[in-house]
Amino acid sequence: RRPRGGHCVIKKRERRQEESGEQWVNSMCELLKGGVLAGFSAVLALLLCALLISTGVLREQWAQGAVLAVCVLGGAVGGIYSIKRIRSKSLLVGTGVGAILFLLLLTAGLLAYDTASLEQGGAGILCACLCGGAIAGILGRKPKKKRKR
């Protein structure tokens, strides 16, 4: 014979596990949405940079620096979006969005050029994407509670 209430405890445990599983899936979806937003904003900013270079406002020598700045900007925009939606572990969420942005850019590069390597600026782009996401994670975290004296 089971003790009273034992069945209810098992049901609560199962419900908590289901809720945590759903929360994990929702967090991953928001992380991917932030990565896509970061990629979209980076592509728009790169189109703007290409327009500025073609009109002569920006020099061609500054193109590599502009690409890195756009990666930081894209990672920050997507990271801020995801951090506002997930509301926990902001640094981890921000760097996750930066990693997703890098993978999206790497995939687009592979589709367009059939090759990608770290010698072609991939390491700098990876660092820029991760730094943009980390900046969003640092700026988007919850403030610490002040202690009363």
PDB file of C-alpha atoms in Angstrom:
ATOM      1  CA  ARG A   1       0.000   0.000   0.000  1.00  0.00           C
ATOM      2  CA  ARG A   2       1.304   3.454  -0.970  1.00  0.00           C
ATOM      3  CA  PRO A   3       1.421   6.349   1.463  1.00  0.00           C
ATOM      4  CA  ARG A   4      -1.044   9.133   0.864  1.00  0.00           C
ATOM      5  CA  GLY A   5       0.082  11.862  -1.482  1.00  0.00           C
ATOM      6  CA  GLY A   6       2.866   9.806  -3.072  1.00  0.00           C
ATOM      7  CA  HIS A   7       1.188   9.861  -6.458  1.00  0.00           C
ATOM      8  CA  CYS A   8       0.857  13.637  -6.278  1.00  0.00           C
ATOM      9  CA  VAL A   9       4.612  14.060  -5.660  1.00  0.00           C
ATOM     10  CA  ILE A  10       5.430  11.973  -8.729  1.00  0.00           C
ATOM     11  CA  LYS A  11       3.024  14.042 -10.844  1.00  0.00           C
ATOM     12  CA  LYS A  12       4.651  17.288  -9.647  1.00  0.00           C
ATOM     13  CA  ARG A  13       8.109  15.971 -10.546  1.00  0.00           C
ATOM     14  CA  GLU A  14       6.953  14.958 -14.018  1.00  0.00           C
ATOM     15  CA  ARG A  15       5.298  18.346 -14.528  1.00  0.00           C
ATOM     16  CA  ARG A  16       8.509  20.171 -13.487  1.00  0.00           C
ATOM     17  CA  GLN A  17      10.564  18.059 -15.894  1.00  0.00           C
ATOM     18  CA  GLU A  18       8.146  18.817 -18.735  1.00  0.00           C
ATOM     19  CA  GLU A  19       8.221  22.546 -17.922  1.00  0.00           C
ATOM     20  CA  SER A  20      12.023  22.606 -17.829  1.00  0.00           C
ATOM     21  CA  GLY A  21      12.139  20.767 -21.172  1.00  0.00           C
ATOM     22  CA  GLU A  22       9.724  23.252 -22.711  1.00  0.00           C
ATOM     23  CA  GLN A  23      11.698  26.152 -21.239  1.00  0.00           C
ATOM     24  CA  TRP A  24      14.913  24.775 -22.750  1.00  0.00           C
ATOM     25  CA  VAL A  25      13.327  24.436 -26.197  1.00  0.00           C
ATOM     26  CA  ASN A  26      11.871  27.954 -25.977  1.00  0.00           C
ATOM     27  CA  SER A  27      15.281  29.337 -24.976  1.00  0.00           C
ATOM     28  CA  MET A  28      16.959  27.631 -27.918  1.00  0.00           C
ATOM     29  CA  CYS A  29      14.320  29.023 -30.295  1.00  0.00           C
ATOM     30  CA  GLU A  30      14.870  32.541 -28.948  1.00  0.00           C
ATOM     31  CA  LEU A  31      18.625  32.058 -29.280  1.00  0.00           C
ATOM     32  CA  LEU A  32      18.220  31.038 -32.923  1.00  0.00           C
ATOM     33  CA  LYS A  33      15.891  33.984 -33.562  1.00  0.00           C
ATOM     34  CA  GLY A  34      18.542  36.292 -32.114  1.00  0.00           C
ATOM     35  CA  GLY A  35      21.174  34.701 -34.353  1.00  0.00           C
ATOM     36  CA  VAL A  36      19.018  35.190 -37.436  1.00  0.00           C
ATOM     37  CA  LEU A  37      18.332  38.802 -36.433  1.00  0.00           C
ATOM     38  CA  ALA A  38      22.075  39.303 -35.955  1.00  0.00           C
ATOM     39  CA  GLY A  39      22.759  37.854 -39.397  1.00  0.00           C
ATOM     40  CA  PHE A  40      20.077  39.995 -41.015  1.00  0.00           C
ATOM     41  CA  SER A  41      21.351  43.187 -39.371  1.00  0.00           C
ATOM     42  CA  ALA A  42      24.941  42.305 -40.309  1.00  0.00           C
ATOM     43  CA  VAL A  43      23.994  41.768 -43.948  1.00  0.00           C
ATOM     44  CA  LEU A  44      22.126  45.085 -44.035  1.00  0.00           C
ATOM     45  CA  ALA A  45      25.094  46.882 -42.484  1.00  0.00           C
ATOM     46  CA  LEU A  46      27.451  45.187 -44.967  1.00  0.00           C
ATOM     47  CA  LEU A  47      25.252  46.367 -47.837  1.00  0.00           C
ATOM     48  CA  LEU A  48      25.476  49.890 -46.441  1.00  0.00           C
ATOM     49  CA  CYS A  49      29.276  49.587 -46.218  1.00  0.00           C
ATOM     50  CA  ALA A  50      29.418  48.336 -49.816  1.00  0.00           C
ATOM     51  CA  LEU A  51      27.348  51.323 -50.906  1.00  0.00           C
ATOM     52  CA  LEU A  52      29.664  53.699 -49.032  1.00  0.00           C
ATOM     53  CA  ILE A  53      32.743  52.106 -50.601  1.00  0.00           C
ATOM     54  CA  SER A  54      31.273  52.240 -54.097  1.00  0.00           C
ATOM     55  CA  THR A  55      30.398  55.937 -53.738  1.00  0.00           C
ATOM     56  CA  GLY A  56      33.890  56.727 -52.461  1.00  0.00           C
ATOM     57  CA  VAL A  57      32.922  57.785 -48.946  1.00  0.00           C
ATOM     58  CA  LEU A  58      34.838  54.852 -47.426  1.00  0.00           C
ATOM     59  CA  ARG A  59      38.236  53.693 -48.635  1.00  0.00           C
ATOM     60  CA  GLU A  60      38.730  50.131 -49.815  1.00  0.00           C
ATOM     61  CA  GLN A  61      41.524  49.651 -47.299  1.00  0.00           C
ATOM     62  CA  TRP A  62      38.995  50.043 -44.507  1.00  0.00           C
ATOM     63  CA  ALA A  63      36.813  47.195 -45.754  1.00  0.00           C
ATOM     64  CA  GLN A  64      38.289  44.573 -43.418  1.00  0.00           C
ATOM     65  CA  GLY A  65      37.812  46.826 -40.400  1.00  0.00           C
ATOM     66  CA  ALA A  66      34.269  47.597 -41.516  1.00  0.00           C
ATOM     67  CA  VAL A  67      33.493  43.879 -41.740  1.00  0.00           C
ATOM     68  CA  LEU A  68      34.740  43.329 -38.185  1.00  0.00           C
ATOM     69  CA  ALA A  69      32.746  46.319 -36.917  1.00  0.00           C
ATOM     70  CA  VAL A  70      29.626  45.002 -38.640  1.00  0.00           C
ATOM     71  CA  CYS A  71      30.132  41.598 -37.001  1.00  0.00           C
ATOM     72  CA  VAL A  72      30.370  43.247 -33.580  1.00  0.00           C
ATOM     73  CA  LEU A  73      27.253  45.293 -34.327  1.00  0.00           C
ATOM     74  CA  GLY A  74      25.280  42.284 -35.579  1.00  0.00           C
ATOM     75  CA  GLY A  75      26.258  40.180 -32.564  1.00  0.00           C
ATOM     76  CA  ALA A  76      25.239  42.979 -30.217  1.00  0.00           C
ATOM     77  CA  VAL A  77      21.853  43.527 -31.889  1.00  0.00           C
ATOM     78  CA  GLY A  78      20.956  39.831 -31.907  1.00  0.00           C
ATOM     79  CA  GLY A  79      22.335  39.348 -28.411  1.00  0.00           C
ATOM     80  CA  ILE A  80      20.253  42.173 -26.975  1.00  0.00           C
ATOM     81  CA  TYR A  81      17.127  40.715 -28.566  1.00  0.00           C
ATOM     82  CA  SER A  82      17.768  37.227 -27.170  1.00  0.00           C
ATOM     83  CA  ILE A  83      18.759  38.485 -23.735  1.00  0.00           C
ATOM     84  CA  LYS A  84      15.544  40.477 -23.432  1.00  0.00           C
ATOM     85  CA  ARG A  85      13.535  37.393 -24.386  1.00  0.00           C
ATOM     86  CA  ILE A  86      15.359  34.754 -22.305  1.00  0.00           C
ATOM     87  CA  ARG A  87      16.163  36.882 -19.194  1.00  0.00           C
ATOM     88  CA  SER A  88      18.775  34.593 -17.659  1.00  0.00           C
ATOM     89  CA  LYS A  89      22.493  33.890 -18.083  1.00  0.00           C
ATOM     90  CA  SER A  90      22.947  36.927 -20.292  1.00  0.00           C
ATOM     91  CA  LEU A  91      26.656  36.459 -21.033  1.00  0.00           C
ATOM     92  CA  LEU A  92      26.096  32.886 -22.156  1.00  0.00           C
ATOM     93  CA  VAL A  93      23.116  33.900 -24.292  1.00  0.00           C
ATOM     94  CA  GLY A  94      25.061  36.759 -25.891  1.00  0.00           C
ATOM     95  CA  THR A  95      28.059  34.636 -26.804  1.00  0.00           C
ATOM     96  CA  GLY A  96      25.698  31.941 -28.091  1.00  0.00           C
ATOM     97  CA  VAL A  97      24.136  34.451 -30.458  1.00  0.00           C
ATOM     98  CA  GLY A  98      27.629  35.514 -31.545  1.00  0.00           C
ATOM     99  CA  ALA A  99      28.512  31.891 -32.291  1.00  0.00           C
ATOM    100  CA  ILE A 100      25.303  31.441 -34.291  1.00  0.00           C
ATOM    101  CA  LEU A 101      26.095  34.609 -36.248  1.00  0.00           C
ATOM    102  CA  PHE A 102      29.573  33.296 -37.064  1.00  0.00           C
ATOM    103  CA  LEU A 103      28.151  29.962 -38.220  1.00  0.00           C
ATOM    104  CA  LEU A 104      25.609  31.756 -40.423  1.00  0.00           C
ATOM    105  CA  LEU A 105      28.341  33.909 -41.985  1.00  0.00           C
ATOM    106  CA  LEU A 106      30.558  30.848 -42.440  1.00  0.00           C
ATOM    107  CA  THR A 107      27.732  28.971 -44.138  1.00  0.00           C
ATOM    108  CA  ALA A 108      27.013  31.913 -46.443  1.00  0.00           C
ATOM    109  CA  GLY A 109      30.718  32.148 -47.291  1.00  0.00           C
ATOM    110  CA  LEU A 110      30.920  28.448 -48.073  1.00  0.00           C
ATOM    111  CA  LEU A 111      27.875  28.667 -50.324  1.00  0.00           C
ATOM    112  CA  ALA A 112      29.245  31.691 -52.172  1.00  0.00           C
ATOM    113  CA  TYR A 113      32.962  30.851 -52.442  1.00  0.00           C
ATOM    114  CA  ASP A 114      33.209  27.047 -51.986  1.00  0.00           C
ATOM    115  CA  THR A 115      36.008  27.525 -49.440  1.00  0.00           C
ATOM    116  CA  ALA A 116      36.559  29.037 -46.022  1.00  0.00           C
ATOM    117  CA  SER A 117      39.644  29.070 -43.863  1.00  0.00           C
ATOM    118  CA  LEU A 118      41.035  30.867 -40.857  1.00  0.00           C
ATOM    119  CA  GLU A 119      43.763  32.439 -43.019  1.00  0.00           C
ATOM    120  CA  GLN A 120      41.123  34.431 -44.911  1.00  0.00           C
ATOM    121  CA  GLY A 121      40.065  36.396 -41.822  1.00  0.00           C
ATOM    122  CA  GLY A 122      37.852  33.783 -40.218  1.00  0.00           C
ATOM    123  CA  ALA A 123      39.510  34.029 -36.808  1.00  0.00           C
ATOM    124  CA  GLY A 124      38.991  37.782 -36.670  1.00  0.00           C
ATOM    125  CA  ILE A 125      35.355  37.437 -37.685  1.00  0.00           C
ATOM    126  CA  LEU A 126      34.818  34.744 -35.042  1.00  0.00           C
ATOM    127  CA  CYS A 127      36.321  36.982 -32.360  1.00  0.00           C
ATOM    128  CA  ALA A 128      34.266  39.964 -33.531  1.00  0.00           C
ATOM    129  CA  CYS A 129      31.009  37.986 -33.478  1.00  0.00           C
ATOM    130  CA  LEU A 130      31.704  36.560 -30.024  1.00  0.00           C
ATOM    131  CA  CYS A 131      32.776  39.960 -28.682  1.00  0.00           C
ATOM    132  CA  GLY A 132      29.611  41.599 -30.010  1.00  0.00           C
ATOM    133  CA  GLY A 133      27.481  38.979 -28.299  1.00  0.00           C
ATOM    134  CA  ALA A 134      29.516  39.247 -25.093  1.00  0.00           C
ATOM    135  CA  ILE A 135      29.133  43.039 -25.087  1.00  0.00           C
ATOM    136  CA  ALA A 136      25.375  42.571 -25.324  1.00  0.00           C
ATOM    137  CA  GLY A 137      25.562  40.004 -22.520  1.00  0.00           C
ATOM    138  CA  ILE A 138      27.466  42.368 -20.239  1.00  0.00           C
ATOM    139  CA  LEU A 139      25.251  45.359 -20.980  1.00  0.00           C
ATOM    140  CA  GLY A 140      22.012  43.367 -20.815  1.00  0.00           C
ATOM    141  CA  ARG A 141      22.505  41.624 -17.492  1.00  0.00           C
ATOM    142  CA  LYS A 142      20.396  42.335 -14.473  1.00  0.00           C
ATOM    143  CA  PRO A 143      21.877  44.881 -12.067  1.00  0.00           C
ATOM    144  CA  LYS A 144      23.109  43.571  -8.758  1.00  0.00           C
ATOM    145  CA  LYS A 145      20.956  44.207  -5.748  1.00  0.00           C
ATOM    146  CA  LYS A 146      22.340  46.892  -3.469  1.00  0.00           C
ATOM    147  CA  ARG A 147      22.971  45.898   0.109  1.00  0.00           C
ATOM    148  CA  LYS A 148      21.402  47.936   2.855  1.00  0.00           C
ATOM    149  CA  ARG A 149      23.704  49.066   5.630  1.00  0.00           C
TER     150      ARG A 149
END
